Amino acid sequence: MVKIKESPGLRSSVICARRVIQPKDICVLAGTYLIRYGIRTLLPALALTLTMIVGNKALGGGKSALPFTPMLVAFLLVAIGFALKFFPIFFSKKRLTTAEARGFDQLELYRKERLPVLLDSLEERVFRHESALIHDPEARDIEERAIQERQNEITSHLDDLSPETLHWLGATQGSDLVDGLVRQHPLSNGVEASRSGFLITAHSGLAAPLSETATRAVTGYDFSLLLDYLDGAPFHTSDTKIDEQFQGHPVLREALKDVKSGKRSLPRYLRPSRFTRHSDILFHITNLFDAMEEKLWRAGICREVMVQSGRSFLEVDAAFPDALITASSFLRPGDADNDYHRQFPELPESLRSQGQQVLQRVLGKDQDDALAMIDRMKMHPLIRAFALRLSYDPEYVAEIIRPGFIDDIESILDGQEAPARFVRYRDEVKADMTELESFAAPAQRSREEIRTLRTAWHLNLNQFRERREQAIDEILGTQKAISQKLYYVRLHHALTLLDREEYRHIVQAIAFNGDVPTPPLKVTSPEPIKPTTIKS
């Protein structure tokens, strides 16, 4: 895996752990692993027991309890695991139940509210590059201008409506209604040429109550990973969408198989330096430790936020018994000042204070410390997504597409210069792509064929590096499968980056910025385009 940031010191880790990790959390984690290990050993233990019984009878031995020992050990592991996992839960069950009953899981609606910011970033990171395989830059500009002209035409008609009608529609001028109207239907059921076309189609498809496959048929885009991510609630103990995607999605698992089959692991100098890397066994053990540490932090932080929320509900209910308060009231940026809460004098101020206290009790009163706590539970999935993308996507590493690898690293490091080992890897992959172009005749191939060959060369699929020209036709025969896997790798990586940014945004807005809902990412808009006449 790739190490991006230096690990916090031991003293810092202990101080943070005292706020969120309790002995019962360690018991629950240990219980989970004991149950998993015990269940895995049941079948081998049964086979060993039967073998020992048959062997004992064949040798003429008498009755003995020894053959049943493996089964007893396996059952004992499972029993101890259940005791360790479920007994500690009862200690904080009341406040957790209060948080659940007050709609903590409905914080997923805030994630859906952030959809415009998410789509803008995903268009830049993923969907724009899919469009570039089909459409020329000229087609992108033409479609952008055509959409602008249609919007201008609609706006001119809406401006003719009376002020009373506009007010009845919830608008002050015609332009306020344009986005809602043009996003009623997809622009087409294929890959759009422009950013505006993508946003129209994406908003239309994602707003409709359709299944993932039906949405794909209507819009031409596979939004399944995005829809899965939108179904999670921030700071809820079940918000494990990113981890579930990596662990269980069949396309991502196939991409990981490609990485292993090509035997092109990432250079050793990119890996973490927490332990000396003498062997792959030690490397994988470290990955296991990192995964356990991340799960422990995530479980502790999310559970404590829910427990502290339960405590805040009791305090607010006592002060404002007639008000309806939910988790969104103080943990959703901007919601404390909604029209309902303003009906109760001093309630908005109380909710802002409660939201700040909940997050600061759990994450710390210093903003840098609080954001570091978010990294403790989000950095491991991010590193894992980085490792997969670096292994699978040479265009990203070599900065053939932007934002590239170094751009993202410098963003995570808050503008600091990327470490030399990352620059070294980028330069090596750039040189590697130049070697491929020396014999693959890129000028004679389509954009998607070039991308497929770059990916296969980077992965060494079908022994491409040894067979070179002889393997090209065979690789191009798998172009569709490679493109699908590359798309999923890019989208998963982009969602993982966004997940971390969205958590940081919530913490900054509620705990440190007085609940001012500012977007964590700049929403880029197309440059102003002068109206022109477009022939239909």
XYZ file of C-alpha atoms in Angstrom, residues 32 195 252 288 297 321 348 352 371 375 379 390 462 484 486 499:
16
model
C -15.810 -10.267 15.754
C -20.253 18.963 -18.642
C -13.473 -4.274 -8.257
C -4.142 -6.496 8.495
C -11.294 4.028 15.134
C -40.205 20.186 25.379
C -31.259 27.546 16.778
C -25.635 24.931 17.029
C -9.503 16.525 11.203
C -8.173 10.711 8.875
C -7.199 7.262 5.536
C -1.991 3.245 -9.000
C -1.573 -11.657 -20.963
C -15.480 -1.482 -17.311
C -11.019 0.840 -15.116
C -16.092 10.623 1.423
